[in-house]
Amino acid sequence: EVQLVESGGGLVQPGGSLRLSCAASGFTFSSYWMSWVRQAPGKGLEWVANIKQDGSEKYYVDSVKGRFTISRDNAKNSLYLQMNSLRAEDTAVYYCAREGLAVAGAFDYWGQGTLVTVSS
Amino acid sequence: QSALTQPPSASGSPGQSVTISCTGTSSDVGGYNYVSWYQQHPGKAPKLMIYEVSKRPSGVPDRFSGSKSGNTASLTVSGLQAEDEADYYCSSYAGSNNFVFGTGTKVTVL
């Protein structure tokens, strides 16, 4: 069974940093692109970043470029999101999502999310 | 990277059909056949319902169908059931390994 479990969320002050983790199991993690998607309270979904299978390519939404860094450790079946210079508008539930192989251009499995609150 | 436009709400009685639109541009919806749809119940993670415009993942009822014309994609839920009441989001590949989601539609089963 495919499982994605996020951790690392919490309350952080504006300008602070936080590192999110996503533990993957039930599939060959190293074979898939992986993404982070966020959802501000009461708002819609927003794609944040993704990373290629071997970590050689990384892409970001404009609003987080230069502040967030996506990475992965295939030996540990883990995905990460380092978030620096956090702003109030980064407050959201952050989901880890797998980009499907058989379902091109779509996210076929999602974690339950971890809440990040940026507030003083 | 502007969000795709969806109507805020849609509704129908049990057994009826509801169609949700998702309007983008030629740089996303109109440019690629990589439109997907997600169902999200309150407090839950999104669930993939449709990918590549009109394909259903295993386990998704055939009451759910998708289509696209130009820069607008659509999701139709036929034979509405109480459990279909949820938020629905479209998503499109937007080139350069970027993705964009829709603004979301709350579907109410009357």
GROMACS .gro file of C-alpha atoms in nm:
model
  230
    1GLU     CA    1   0.000   0.000   0.000
    2VAL     CA    2   0.134   0.339  -0.101
    3GLN     CA    3   0.181   0.569   0.198
    4LEU     CA    4   0.308   0.924   0.225
    5VAL     CA    5   0.348   1.067   0.575
    6GLU     CA    6   0.444   1.430   0.625
    7SER     CA    7   0.599   1.575   0.939
    8GLY     CA    8   0.778   1.885   1.058
    9GLY     CA    9   0.499   2.141   1.054
   10GLY     CA   10   0.436   2.383   1.336
   11LEU     CA   11   0.426   2.744   1.445
   12VAL     CA   12   0.711   2.968   1.329
   13GLN     CA   13   0.768   3.343   1.339
   14PRO     CA   14   0.785   3.550   1.021
   15GLY     CA   15   1.135   3.534   0.880
   16GLY     CA   16   1.194   3.196   1.039
   17SER     CA   17   1.273   2.856   0.891
   18LEU     CA   18   1.118   2.513   0.895
   19ARG     CA   19   1.202   2.179   0.732
   20LEU     CA   20   0.923   1.948   0.626
   21SER     CA   21   0.974   1.577   0.568
   22CYS     CA   22   0.769   1.317   0.382
   23ALA     CA   23   0.830   0.948   0.444
   24ALA     CA   24   0.729   0.728   0.153
   25SER     CA   25   0.653   0.356   0.155
   26GLY     CA   26   0.477   0.094  -0.051
   27PHE     CA   27   0.639   0.186  -0.383
   28THR     CA   28   0.978   0.237  -0.546
   29PHE     CA   29   1.035   0.595  -0.434
   30SER     CA   30   1.335   0.649  -0.659
   31SER     CA   31   1.123   0.591  -0.970
   32TYR     CA   32   0.891   0.888  -0.925
   33TRP     CA   33   0.888   1.264  -0.952
   34MET     CA   34   0.760   1.405  -0.623
   35SER     CA   35   0.586   1.732  -0.543
   36TRP     CA   36   0.483   1.953  -0.255
   37VAL     CA   37   0.137   2.109  -0.277
   38ARG     CA   38  -0.003   2.350  -0.019
   39GLN     CA   39  -0.346   2.472   0.085
   40ALA     CA   40  -0.396   2.787   0.288
   41PRO     CA   41  -0.679   2.770   0.545
   42GLY     CA   42  -1.013   2.778   0.364
   43LYS     CA   43  -0.841   2.826   0.027
   44GLY     CA   44  -0.755   2.623  -0.280
   45LEU     CA   45  -0.462   2.403  -0.369
   46GLU     CA   46  -0.132   2.550  -0.489
   47TRP     CA   47   0.153   2.352  -0.640
   48VAL     CA   48   0.477   2.453  -0.467
   49ALA     CA   49   0.768   2.252  -0.605
   50ASN     CA   50   0.874   1.923  -0.757
   51ILE     CA   51   1.187   1.716  -0.796
   52LYS     CA   52   1.303   1.459  -1.047
   53GLN     CA   53   1.370   1.099  -0.953
   54ASP     CA   54   1.745   1.148  -0.903
   55GLY     CA   55   1.719   1.501  -0.765
   56SER     CA   56   1.889   1.654  -1.069
   57GLU     CA   57   1.597   1.879  -1.161
   58LYS     CA   58   1.391   2.095  -0.929
   59TYR     CA   59   1.114   2.341  -1.009
   60TYR     CA   60   0.930   2.596  -0.797
   61VAL     CA   61   0.628   2.824  -0.809
   62ASP     CA   62   0.744   3.185  -0.843
   63SER     CA   63   0.627   3.287  -0.495
   64VAL     CA   64   0.874   3.054  -0.319
   65LYS     CA   65   1.175   3.074  -0.550
   66GLY     CA   66   1.488   3.164  -0.357
   67ARG     CA   67   1.323   3.085  -0.021
   68PHE     CA   68   1.223   2.716  -0.043
   69THR     CA   69   1.440   2.421  -0.141
   70ILE     CA   70   1.306   2.078  -0.230
   71SER     CA   71   1.531   1.775  -0.189
   72ARG     CA   72   1.510   1.399  -0.154
   73ASP     CA   73   1.704   1.105  -0.011
   74ASN     CA   74   1.621   0.795  -0.211
   75ALA     CA   75   1.815   0.574   0.032
   76LYS     CA   76   1.577   0.687   0.306
   77ASN     CA   77   1.267   0.703   0.084
   78SER     CA   78   1.218   1.060   0.196
   79LEU     CA   79   1.123   1.395   0.047
   80TYR     CA   80   1.204   1.727   0.210
   81LEU     CA   81   1.108   2.093   0.186
   82GLN     CA   82   1.340   2.347   0.348
   83MET     CA   83   1.148   2.669   0.398
   84ASN     CA   84   1.338   2.989   0.481
   85SER     CA   85   1.233   3.353   0.518
   86LEU     CA   86   0.880   3.241   0.593
   87ARG     CA   87   0.594   3.484   0.550
   88ALA     CA   88   0.239   3.492   0.683
   89GLU     CA   89   0.114   3.397   0.337
   90ASP     CA   90   0.307   3.069   0.358
   91THR     CA   91   0.064   2.953   0.628
   92ALA     CA   92  -0.095   2.637   0.489
   93VAL     CA   93  -0.129   2.263   0.506
   94TYR     CA   94   0.159   2.121   0.305
   95TYR     CA   95   0.096   1.796   0.119
   96CYS     CA   96   0.351   1.561  -0.024
   97ALA     CA   97   0.224   1.414  -0.353
   98ARG     CA   98   0.349   1.155  -0.599
   99GLU     CA   99   0.344   1.237  -0.968
  100GLY     CA  100   0.214   0.925  -1.134
  101LEU     CA  101   0.389   0.719  -1.396
  102ALA     CA  102   0.077   0.561  -1.538
  103VAL     CA  103  -0.121   0.881  -1.478
  104ALA     CA  104   0.077   1.141  -1.667
  105GLY     CA  105   0.066   1.498  -1.543
  106ALA     CA  106  -0.129   1.411  -1.231
  107PHE     CA  107  -0.077   1.344  -0.862
  108ASP     CA  108  -0.197   0.994  -0.785
  109TYR     CA  109  -0.114   0.965  -0.415
  110TRP     CA  110  -0.116   1.230  -0.142
  111GLY     CA  111  -0.014   1.239   0.220
  112GLN     CA  112  -0.246   1.369   0.492
  113GLY     CA  113  -0.057   1.697   0.516
  114THR     CA  114   0.128   1.892   0.783
  115LEU     CA  115   0.019   2.237   0.900
  116VAL     CA  116   0.262   2.526   0.889
  117THR     CA  117   0.157   2.843   1.069
  118VAL     CA  118   0.364   3.159   1.025
  119SER     CA  119   0.271   3.409   1.292
  120SER     CA  120   0.427   3.626   1.560
  121GLN     CA  121   0.109   3.118  -1.296
  122SER     CA  122  -0.247   3.230  -1.232
  123ALA     CA  123  -0.496   2.982  -1.088
  124LEU     CA  124  -0.740   2.822  -1.328
  125THR     CA  125  -1.094   2.959  -1.296
  126GLN     CA  126  -1.371   2.740  -1.156
  127PRO     CA  127  -1.721   2.835  -1.039
  128PRO     CA  128  -1.731   2.863  -0.658
  129SER     CA  129  -2.025   2.629  -0.626
  130ALA     CA  130  -2.245   2.378  -0.806
  131SER     CA  131  -2.535   2.166  -0.689
  132GLY     CA  132  -2.776   1.897  -0.791
  133SER     CA  133  -3.027   1.656  -0.649
  134PRO     CA  134  -2.946   1.287  -0.600
  135GLY     CA  135  -2.947   1.110  -0.934
  136GLN     CA  136  -2.898   1.430  -1.133
  137SER     CA  137  -2.581   1.545  -1.310
  138VAL     CA  138  -2.356   1.838  -1.235
  139THR     CA  139  -2.083   1.980  -1.458
  140ILE     CA  140  -1.792   2.191  -1.335
  141SER     CA  141  -1.587   2.406  -1.569
  142CYS     CA  142  -1.217   2.488  -1.545
  143THR     CA  143  -1.091   2.774  -1.758
  144GLY     CA  144  -0.727   2.843  -1.824
  145THR     CA  145  -0.518   2.967  -2.112
  146SER     CA  146  -0.333   2.832  -2.413
  147SER     CA  147  -0.027   2.803  -2.184
  148ASP     CA  148  -0.190   2.546  -1.960
  149VAL     CA  149  -0.531   2.384  -2.021
  150GLY     CA  150  -0.536   2.465  -2.391
  151GLY     CA  151  -0.176   2.368  -2.450
  152TYR     CA  152  -0.158   2.023  -2.298
  153ASN     CA  153  -0.378   1.719  -2.250
  154TYR     CA  154  -0.262   1.694  -1.890
  155VAL     CA  155  -0.573   1.813  -1.710
  156SER     CA  156  -0.662   1.629  -1.391
  157TRP     CA  157  -0.941   1.656  -1.135
  158TYR     CA  158  -0.932   1.601  -0.759
  159GLN     CA  159  -1.203   1.544  -0.500
  160GLN     CA  160  -1.145   1.671  -0.149
  161HIS     CA  161  -1.368   1.604   0.148
  162PRO     CA  162  -1.339   1.835   0.452
  163GLY     CA  163  -1.020   1.773   0.646
  164LYS     CA  164  -0.899   1.511   0.401
  165ALA     CA  165  -0.630   1.492   0.137
  166PRO     CA  166  -0.726   1.538  -0.228
  167LYS     CA  167  -0.807   1.226  -0.430
  168LEU     CA  168  -0.734   1.189  -0.802
  169MET     CA  169  -1.056   1.139  -0.999
  170ILE     CA  170  -0.960   1.214  -1.361
  171TYR     CA  171  -0.625   1.242  -1.540
  172GLU     CA  172  -0.518   1.323  -1.895
  173VAL     CA  173  -0.848   1.511  -1.946
  174SER     CA  174  -1.080   1.210  -1.947
  175LYS     CA  175  -0.916   0.899  -1.802
  176ARG     CA  176  -1.030   0.747  -1.474
  177PRO     CA  177  -0.789   0.582  -1.230
  178SER     CA  178  -0.878   0.235  -1.113
  179GLY     CA  179  -1.152   0.244  -0.852
  180VAL     CA  180  -1.310   0.574  -0.958
  181PRO     CA  181  -1.675   0.523  -1.056
  182ASP     CA  182  -1.766   0.577  -1.419
  183ARG     CA  183  -2.015   0.839  -1.301
  184PHE     CA  184  -1.718   1.074  -1.318
  185SER     CA  185  -1.614   1.191  -1.663
  186GLY     CA  186  -1.392   1.463  -1.805
  187SER     CA  187  -1.359   1.655  -2.128
  188LYS     CA  188  -1.185   1.957  -2.276
  189SER     CA  189  -1.254   2.213  -2.543
  190GLY     CA  190  -0.998   2.480  -2.615
  191ASN     CA  191  -0.888   2.645  -2.292
  192THR     CA  192  -1.174   2.502  -2.084
  193ALA     CA  193  -1.192   2.160  -1.923
  194SER     CA  194  -1.500   2.012  -1.761
  195LEU     CA  195  -1.583   1.749  -1.502
  196THR     CA  196  -1.926   1.588  -1.507
  197VAL     CA  197  -2.063   1.387  -1.218
  198SER     CA  198  -2.364   1.184  -1.327
  199GLY     CA  199  -2.609   1.010  -1.099
  200LEU     CA  200  -2.513   1.231  -0.804
  201GLN     CA  201  -2.480   1.055  -0.472
  202ALA     CA  202  -2.456   1.197  -0.121
  203GLU     CA  203  -2.089   1.099  -0.098
  204ASP     CA  204  -2.008   1.313  -0.402
  205GLU     CA  205  -2.058   1.625  -0.190
  206ALA     CA  206  -1.706   1.769  -0.169
  207ASP     CA  207  -1.471   2.028  -0.309
  208TYR     CA  208  -1.338   1.962  -0.658
  209TYR     CA  209  -1.019   2.104  -0.805
  210CYS     CA  210  -0.886   2.091  -1.157
  211SER     CA  211  -0.517   2.098  -1.234
  212SER     CA  212  -0.316   2.141  -1.551
  213TYR     CA  213   0.043   2.103  -1.655
  214ALA     CA  214   0.166   2.452  -1.740
  215GLY     CA  215   0.497   2.382  -1.910
  216SER     CA  216   0.852   2.394  -1.772
  217ASN     CA  217   0.760   2.129  -1.518
  218ASN     CA  218   0.511   2.358  -1.348
  219PHE     CA  219   0.155   2.278  -1.248
  220VAL     CA  220  -0.140   2.504  -1.177
  221PHE     CA  221  -0.459   2.425  -0.985
  222GLY     CA  222  -0.807   2.565  -1.019
  223THR     CA  223  -0.981   2.786  -0.767
  224GLY     CA  224  -1.203   2.500  -0.653
  225THR     CA  225  -1.575   2.423  -0.669
  226LYS     CA  226  -1.792   2.316  -0.379
  227VAL     CA  227  -2.045   2.059  -0.495
  228THR     CA  228  -2.359   2.030  -0.287
  229VAL     CA  229  -2.600   1.740  -0.315
  230LEU     CA  230  -2.942   1.886  -0.241
   0.00000   0.00000   0.00000
